[in-house]
XYZ file of C-alpha atoms in Angstrom:
579
model
C 149.796 13.413 66.344
C 153.846 14.332 66.029
C 155.130 17.367 68.162
C 156.846 19.125 65.599
C 157.137 18.334 61.619
C 159.878 19.909 59.206
C 158.126 20.264 55.994
C 159.679 20.872 52.558
C 163.247 20.543 53.324
C 166.160 19.613 51.136
C 167.300 16.822 53.781
C 171.347 16.297 54.129
C 170.898 13.097 56.382
C 174.766 13.036 57.672
C 175.549 9.807 55.825
C 177.143 11.718 52.966
C 174.225 10.689 50.203
C 172.420 12.915 48.008
C 170.039 15.573 49.406
C 166.345 14.622 48.808
C 163.304 16.680 49.332
C 161.159 15.364 52.203
C 159.598 16.103 55.764
C 160.497 14.941 59.170
C 158.496 14.461 62.147
C 159.580 14.809 65.579
C 157.702 13.103 68.823
C 159.505 12.952 72.199
C 162.528 14.462 71.366
C 163.391 12.040 68.699
C 162.603 11.552 64.766
C 159.571 9.695 64.567
C 159.328 9.450 60.722
C 161.183 10.940 57.380
C 159.671 11.032 54.084
C 156.766 13.185 52.296
C 154.219 13.362 55.298
C 151.750 15.796 53.722
C 148.719 13.761 55.646
C 150.140 13.964 58.971
C 149.547 16.165 61.877
C 151.836 18.041 64.583
C 151.444 20.601 67.085
C 153.778 22.823 65.160
C 155.477 22.874 62.345
C 158.243 24.654 60.269
C 158.294 25.578 56.687
C 161.814 24.864 55.345
C 161.244 25.452 51.852
C 164.605 26.422 49.835
C 166.438 25.456 52.744
C 169.027 22.452 53.800
C 167.889 20.346 56.726
C 170.915 18.775 58.211
C 171.846 16.934 61.352
C 173.339 18.770 64.453
C 176.604 19.816 64.109
C 179.375 18.203 66.500
C 182.526 19.912 68.019
C 185.115 17.313 68.748
C 187.469 19.550 70.992
C 185.287 21.718 73.061
C 186.075 23.276 76.631
C 182.601 24.066 77.328
C 182.717 21.816 80.702
C 182.468 24.293 83.473
C 181.442 27.169 81.557
C 177.541 25.281 80.712
C 177.135 26.580 84.108
C 178.026 29.949 83.710
C 176.714 30.341 80.260
C 174.115 27.403 80.064
C 172.597 28.757 77.048
C 175.684 27.981 75.045
C 174.667 30.992 72.478
C 177.731 30.644 70.820
C 177.564 27.148 69.913
C 174.167 26.817 69.676
C 173.322 29.551 67.305
C 175.853 28.177 64.660
C 174.009 24.739 64.561
C 176.235 23.042 67.030
C 174.195 20.373 69.363
C 176.675 18.230 70.802
C 180.012 19.178 72.503
C 183.133 16.914 73.147
C 184.333 18.164 76.636
C 186.992 17.600 78.721
C 189.665 18.078 76.339
C 193.771 19.061 76.943
C 193.813 17.122 80.024
C 191.090 19.694 81.614
C 187.809 18.282 82.692
C 185.276 19.400 85.170
C 186.857 17.123 87.997
C 188.371 16.006 90.216
C 189.119 19.124 91.595
C 192.184 19.590 93.401
C 192.218 20.686 97.325
C 195.090 22.837 97.195
C 195.438 24.061 93.111
C 192.812 25.295 90.528
C 193.792 24.510 87.022
C 193.015 27.633 84.665
C 190.800 27.136 82.150
C 191.306 30.337 80.524
C 187.880 31.314 80.316
C 187.686 32.465 84.291
C 190.094 35.644 83.417
C 188.094 38.364 86.151
C 188.602 35.605 89.223
C 192.614 34.969 88.091
C 192.950 38.668 88.034
C 191.446 38.800 91.486
C 193.420 35.933 92.966
C 196.712 36.086 91.136
C 197.628 39.875 91.290
C 200.841 40.347 89.045
C 201.474 42.797 86.546
C 204.067 40.939 84.428
C 202.678 37.443 84.637
C 198.742 37.953 84.653
C 197.604 34.595 83.986
C 198.900 31.401 85.558
C 197.614 27.907 84.862
C 197.750 27.004 88.615
C 196.630 29.337 91.551
C 195.163 28.822 94.968
C 192.123 26.621 94.696
C 190.139 27.918 97.682
C 190.419 31.646 96.418
C 189.305 30.545 93.361
C 186.354 29.112 94.421
C 185.429 32.533 95.961
C 186.303 34.543 93.300
C 183.939 32.212 91.010
C 181.201 32.629 93.224
C 181.234 36.369 93.311
C 182.355 36.760 89.523
C 180.665 34.308 87.791
C 177.806 32.850 90.193
C 179.593 29.603 89.831
C 179.344 27.650 93.294
C 181.976 24.988 92.602
C 180.615 22.308 95.714
C 181.422 19.032 93.561
C 184.487 17.293 93.964
C 184.407 14.460 91.331
C 183.521 14.799 87.418
C 180.280 12.565 88.505
C 178.847 15.054 90.907
C 179.876 17.797 88.421
C 177.309 15.856 85.823
C 174.977 15.426 88.639
C 174.609 19.144 89.244
C 175.059 20.535 85.720
C 171.720 18.160 84.860
C 170.000 19.652 87.453
C 170.678 23.190 86.413
C 170.034 22.559 82.511
C 171.921 23.495 79.471
C 171.270 24.103 75.537
C 173.752 21.690 73.789
C 174.562 17.951 74.517
C 177.778 17.431 76.828
C 180.083 14.492 75.905
C 182.566 14.203 79.117
C 185.932 13.074 78.902
C 188.276 12.623 81.941
C 191.296 15.231 82.080
C 194.579 14.149 83.088
C 195.614 17.432 84.620
C 192.863 17.311 86.832
C 193.239 13.910 87.588
C 197.412 14.106 88.214
C 196.767 17.785 90.368
C 194.141 15.647 92.682
C 197.282 13.343 93.428
C 200.029 15.393 93.272
C 199.270 19.041 93.255
C 201.567 20.593 91.516
C 204.702 18.654 91.589
C 206.740 18.868 88.361
C 208.326 15.497 88.297
C 207.495 11.927 86.713
C 204.689 10.023 89.037
C 205.805 7.441 91.650
C 203.839 4.094 91.193
C 201.840 4.478 94.102
C 200.919 8.182 92.578
C 200.043 6.346 89.316
C 197.898 3.672 90.993
C 195.987 6.481 92.874
C 195.307 8.338 89.365
C 194.187 5.093 87.776
C 191.568 4.759 91.075
C 190.184 8.520 90.225
C 189.882 7.903 86.474
C 188.471 4.276 87.033
C 185.718 6.226 89.183
C 185.281 8.846 86.709
C 184.655 5.963 83.892
C 182.295 4.179 86.423
C 180.006 7.419 86.463
C 179.723 7.981 82.610
C 182.996 9.527 81.458
C 183.473 8.687 77.425
C 187.391 8.737 77.997
C 190.669 10.322 78.715
C 192.555 13.339 77.332
C 195.858 14.712 77.999
C 197.265 18.272 77.663
C 201.085 17.721 77.571
C 202.282 21.038 77.119
C 200.595 22.582 80.409
C 201.228 21.702 83.714
C 201.322 19.559 85.438
C 200.514 16.994 82.300
C 204.246 18.027 80.652
C 205.933 16.353 83.790
C 204.090 13.087 82.953
C 206.463 9.959 81.135
C 204.913 8.586 78.467
C 204.594 5.162 80.717
C 202.109 7.365 83.039
C 200.432 8.311 80.578
C 200.086 4.637 79.052
C 198.882 3.289 81.942
C 196.019 5.819 82.345
C 194.983 5.093 78.891
C 194.479 1.413 79.627
C 192.013 2.194 82.025
C 189.830 4.005 79.474
C 190.776 1.091 76.838
C 188.847 -1.332 79.298
C 185.709 0.479 79.156
C 186.052 1.177 75.296
C 186.719 4.898 75.881
C 188.540 7.289 73.377
C 191.937 8.855 73.976
C 192.079 12.695 72.800
C 195.342 14.416 73.181
C 196.985 17.872 73.201
C 200.183 16.541 72.134
C 203.811 17.433 73.577
C 205.289 20.087 71.485
C 208.777 19.278 72.579
C 211.267 16.599 73.400
C 211.226 15.782 76.735
C 215.486 15.624 76.296
C 215.232 18.907 74.933
C 212.148 20.951 76.169
C 213.398 24.209 75.021
C 213.062 23.008 71.322
C 209.598 23.194 69.480
C 209.019 19.746 68.412
C 205.744 18.716 67.355
C 206.507 15.567 65.753
C 208.035 13.982 68.923
C 204.414 14.549 70.195
C 202.597 12.796 67.435
C 204.743 9.983 67.512
C 204.123 9.740 71.201
C 200.286 9.574 70.558
C 200.768 7.238 67.554
C 203.269 4.362 69.957
C 200.492 4.949 72.911
C 197.948 4.179 70.012
C 199.804 1.186 68.804
C 200.318 -0.227 72.455
C 196.724 0.052 73.320
C 194.441 0.186 70.195
C 192.283 3.001 72.010
C 190.719 5.499 69.274
C 193.142 8.192 69.345
C 192.435 11.501 68.491
C 195.021 14.107 67.983
C 193.805 17.649 69.340
C 193.778 20.890 67.046
C 196.309 19.437 64.902
C 198.612 22.001 63.025
C 201.547 21.799 61.149
C 204.082 19.857 62.405
C 206.870 22.169 61.798
C 207.258 25.617 62.564
C 209.592 28.117 61.268
C 211.537 30.937 62.708
C 212.359 33.011 60.528
C 209.619 32.139 58.243
C 210.911 30.566 55.005
C 209.199 30.707 51.627
C 205.273 30.351 52.222
C 205.051 27.861 49.185
C 207.706 25.458 50.528
C 205.925 25.373 54.116
C 202.750 24.455 52.163
C 204.480 21.642 50.718
C 206.135 20.720 53.708
C 202.848 20.445 55.906
C 201.116 18.643 52.975
C 203.764 15.995 52.840
C 203.913 15.655 56.530
C 200.373 15.128 56.857
C 200.155 12.231 54.008
C 203.024 10.626 55.079
C 201.898 10.546 58.745
C 198.546 9.284 57.598
C 200.235 6.419 55.350
C 201.819 5.607 58.197
C 198.511 5.029 60.327
C 196.922 3.431 57.461
C 199.589 0.737 56.985
C 199.297 -0.501 60.563
C 195.323 -0.059 60.711
C 195.884 2.338 63.794
C 192.551 4.224 64.800
C 193.806 7.523 64.599
C 191.923 10.916 63.777
C 192.695 14.580 64.551
C 190.720 17.690 64.840
C 191.454 20.872 63.115
C 190.752 24.484 64.406
C 188.799 25.831 61.649
C 191.020 29.267 61.599
C 194.679 30.213 61.171
C 194.385 32.236 64.254
C 193.341 29.895 66.320
C 190.171 29.650 68.993
C 189.398 30.104 72.446
C 190.341 33.744 73.349
C 192.057 36.509 71.961
C 193.755 39.928 72.384
C 192.653 42.184 69.554
C 194.524 44.895 70.540
C 198.711 45.069 69.830
C 198.821 47.231 72.749
C 197.899 44.537 74.945
C 201.555 43.024 74.504
C 202.942 46.008 76.436
C 200.017 46.245 79.128
C 202.513 45.608 82.112
C 203.941 49.077 81.245
C 200.467 50.306 80.404
C 199.329 49.096 83.774
C 202.371 50.645 85.491
C 201.519 54.280 84.091
C 197.978 54.191 85.035
C 196.554 54.875 81.318
C 196.921 54.585 77.638
C 197.606 58.302 77.404
C 199.907 58.278 80.217
C 202.073 55.350 78.440
C 202.296 57.003 75.256
C 203.641 60.288 77.135
C 206.086 58.185 79.129
C 207.542 56.609 75.244
C 209.480 60.044 75.256
C 211.863 58.924 77.868
C 214.618 56.964 77.016
C 215.031 55.604 80.387
C 211.528 54.213 80.352
C 212.125 52.207 77.296
C 215.570 50.996 78.114
C 213.597 50.037 81.358
C 211.251 47.868 79.323
C 214.086 46.378 77.290
C 215.933 45.108 80.299
C 212.709 43.495 82.037
C 211.826 42.012 78.562
C 215.160 40.396 78.742
C 215.128 39.343 82.330
C 212.236 36.967 81.480
C 209.613 39.159 83.186
C 207.456 39.565 79.867
C 207.055 35.707 78.605
C 204.866 36.601 76.012
C 207.630 38.824 74.395
C 210.432 36.298 75.107
C 208.705 33.842 72.891
C 210.598 33.768 69.480
C 207.807 32.544 67.122
C 205.703 35.643 67.966
C 206.877 37.902 65.574
C 205.894 35.124 62.858
C 202.517 34.386 64.615
C 201.622 38.110 65.007
C 199.908 40.252 61.914
C 198.815 43.950 62.072
C 194.821 43.564 61.250
C 194.137 47.497 61.042
C 196.524 50.542 62.029
C 196.259 54.041 61.538
C 199.838 53.938 59.647
C 198.559 51.857 56.689
C 201.993 50.699 55.760
C 201.754 48.177 58.733
C 198.600 46.702 57.983
C 198.167 43.017 56.675
C 201.795 42.446 57.625
C 203.766 40.134 60.234
C 205.919 41.680 62.920
C 208.546 39.764 61.195
C 208.255 41.160 57.703
C 207.898 44.935 59.608
C 211.238 44.274 61.370
C 212.743 43.401 57.999
C 211.298 46.661 56.388
C 212.595 48.828 59.302
C 215.540 46.998 59.437
C 215.603 46.593 63.019
C 215.196 43.441 65.362
C 214.447 44.964 68.119
C 211.027 43.677 69.275
C 210.189 46.346 71.887
C 211.128 49.057 69.421
C 208.850 47.701 66.369
C 205.890 47.558 69.019
C 206.588 51.421 70.386
C 206.629 52.459 67.163
C 203.254 51.214 65.902
C 201.363 51.988 69.044
C 202.861 55.427 69.070
C 201.378 56.033 65.793
C 197.944 54.330 66.633
C 197.377 52.948 70.261
C 194.318 50.906 69.072
C 196.146 48.853 66.319
C 194.599 45.641 65.988
C 196.300 42.474 65.416
C 195.755 38.684 64.655
C 197.605 35.403 65.651
C 197.875 32.932 62.628
C 199.501 29.533 63.153
C 202.695 28.395 61.295
C 201.438 28.146 57.565
C 198.107 30.162 57.814
C 195.088 29.305 56.019
C 196.903 27.137 53.542
C 197.782 24.679 56.179
C 194.353 24.661 57.671
C 193.148 23.694 54.192
C 195.418 21.072 53.818
C 194.604 19.552 56.952
C 190.587 19.705 56.865
C 190.995 18.213 53.257
C 191.548 15.145 54.961
C 189.080 12.453 56.018
C 190.884 11.778 58.821
C 190.133 15.218 59.892
C 187.403 16.861 62.009
C 186.508 20.651 62.273
C 186.606 21.959 65.875
C 186.238 25.306 67.660
C 188.402 24.816 70.768
C 186.334 26.907 72.303
C 184.019 27.500 75.386
C 179.988 28.094 76.239
C 180.023 32.018 75.679
C 177.033 34.067 75.322
C 176.901 36.667 72.740
C 177.552 39.552 75.349
C 180.356 37.333 76.966
C 183.825 39.763 77.828
C 186.303 38.392 79.909
C 188.864 40.642 81.803
C 190.231 44.575 81.544
C 188.641 47.319 79.820
C 189.820 47.804 76.171
C 192.229 48.404 74.885
C 193.990 45.756 77.053
C 191.264 43.035 77.208
C 191.244 39.566 76.304
C 187.688 38.893 74.179
C 186.052 35.498 73.484
C 187.556 34.219 69.786
C 185.358 34.881 66.892
C 185.712 31.475 66.503
C 183.886 30.140 69.369
C 180.774 31.701 67.154
C 181.190 30.595 63.856
C 183.689 27.824 63.431
C 181.023 25.645 61.814
C 179.916 28.327 59.228
C 183.758 28.896 58.586
C 184.178 25.369 57.874
C 181.261 25.044 55.306
C 182.179 28.064 53.629
C 186.295 27.845 53.263
C 187.627 24.309 54.071
C 186.760 20.344 53.597
C 185.274 18.562 50.806
C 183.691 20.478 48.091
C 180.446 18.458 47.741
C 178.094 20.075 50.351
C 176.713 16.586 51.590
C 179.998 15.576 52.363
C 180.979 18.564 54.306
C 177.964 17.679 56.543
C 179.331 14.769 56.820
C 182.449 15.442 58.349
C 180.818 17.515 60.993
C 178.139 15.009 61.961
C 178.137 11.165 61.384
C 182.011 11.521 61.098
C 182.526 12.513 64.781
C 179.258 10.767 65.909
C 180.888 7.425 64.567
C 184.060 8.397 66.199
C 183.241 9.000 69.515
C 180.929 5.970 69.491
C 177.679 8.352 69.781
C 175.369 5.822 68.130
C 171.805 7.928 68.595
C 173.092 11.100 66.707
C 175.128 12.065 63.920
C 172.629 11.374 61.290
C 169.029 11.787 60.353
C 167.287 8.440 60.817
C 163.957 7.332 62.275
C 164.663 6.332 66.267
C 167.748 8.874 66.667
C 167.562 11.992 68.908
C 166.163 15.015 66.911
C 169.245 17.512 66.844
C 168.761 19.107 63.454
C 169.808 22.465 61.972
C 167.934 24.312 59.153
C 170.033 26.798 57.026
C 169.890 28.710 54.217
C 173.088 27.997 52.310
C 172.914 31.112 50.155
C 173.055 33.357 53.273
C 175.785 32.081 55.140
C 178.040 34.516 56.442
C 180.305 34.022 59.610
C 180.309 37.967 60.840
C 183.429 37.248 62.592
C 185.199 40.067 64.367
C 187.923 40.254 66.462
C 187.219 43.413 68.234
C 183.283 42.816 68.783
C 182.989 39.265 68.593
C 179.861 38.342 70.031
C 178.076 38.005 66.743
C 175.637 35.318 65.691
C 176.355 34.254 62.024
C 173.790 34.314 59.242
C 172.036 31.589 57.527
C 171.175 29.554 60.646
C 167.188 29.878 60.586
C 166.420 26.839 63.145
C 168.403 24.784 65.720
C 166.488 21.952 67.298
C 168.175 19.886 70.284
C 166.644 16.724 71.610
C 163.398 17.977 69.528
C 162.966 21.298 70.783
C 163.732 24.488 68.825
C 166.696 26.198 70.671
C 167.561 28.984 68.342
C 164.877 30.786 65.865
C 166.433 33.332 63.518
C 169.557 34.183 65.551
C 167.378 34.515 68.846
C 168.051 31.802 71.684
C 164.526 30.655 72.827
C 165.844 29.811 76.273
C 165.434 26.321 75.892
C 167.669 24.196 78.114
C 167.444 20.644 76.700
C 170.586 19.180 76.507
C 171.630 15.850 77.382
C 174.902 14.449 79.313
C 175.860 11.636 76.648
C 177.357 9.815 79.683
C 179.180 5.989 78.930
C 176.313 3.380 79.485
C 177.917 0.272 80.749
C 175.980 -3.058 79.405
């Protein structure tokens, strides 16, 4: 007798083959049989008539890691059918943990606000480790007692979590453990110390190595430093995920994503390691923006040229793409949050709006921005990236700040922001990457691409820091990137879409026992109603499960049943097995 039989489903096995009608039997967490199993018995069954039955989806770029222990039900992922998380990306892993400096993950805002009390720069990528551990314990009930990635995995296994966790080692954490906040190239001795830490990670089951070369302290690493560490991962047949540099070290003030992609390509060329470029976007950004059609053509041509070079050289290179032009992770939905320092000074939204009647108050704001105190407002690309979503003054809606500046014939960003929030303090906004929706579609049309969330292990009710409207929230993409992909991107044929989210990442990351529905493989399974798939994305109230995902089964256990989490914590750590 089987544990569970899924009956009458339209099975999409993940290989790209045509769907077929059939049943799937599960025993001891694995697929025991596939076919017409009318005569077979099971302890329980699911009637999947008029539903698609697919492998569980794999997110190739997750930052769940430590947040697995804070929100172990992983509702944001599980409720959209994601069963396996590739973690440790952007150089950020769950260990090693440095004694002096905490590497900021961008989910623990409550604790950072407590430890790093400033008005103008509320978030920092590095802060006091001891104070952060104390704050995390109080704010999130997270007791950081581990030192190494291996120790973290042991603790996570004891506590339990819902989705499968695939660990990568993070360069920023390794560098921090050896060099702290040092903003310089590493010495030969320091590189050897970093290699020793990476060897320890690999021996304890790490699947590879990642870098975050736009972040501290990784941005100060030379290519030689990265190359030495990547060679360690290559010795173990590991993989390399890289958030590439967005600048040329010789001229770091100018955006240059192409430099970072070329650097990653050279590392792949020298080591032969599987190299995945994280959250690929347009290789070019424009400020001010140029013609949208021209931008789209340039994006397509640059990607095609890039892939042609990889193919001709036979380089094992892929990339993941955030399935949303407004990116992922977290978001600040209200425009007034850009003016957060002065709102906090005034004590309330109402007092701030009143102060806007005073010329010297506005002049003070402008002088402080010029002095570099409000870093976000000093970013020249911000006027291209921010679009007004909803505003009581309708003429601003669905326009970028750049468009509004041109219409108002005013290139002073503070003036524009004041004009908008004085008319509606609760104006909402969204961020859009260069090229927008068209570039995302172009990138995800490629067979070398994989859709990703770039998200965390949130639950539906998760909020992150200050009260609205100054608050930061989980980005809706955390809850629906897989559904966005199925509805908007990738190949036209449904079986091919599923393949890009299942077998393709499983093969790339050497996960041989998942990613397809085959006898003997772990039973990570999604049962979905394609006709009723809806993202339900809402940037102001993001914690909404998508429609159409009726069941999610992880390692043979029903984890989601019609938008309700069953409480099952049946995920596994997918450690590298050394033969």
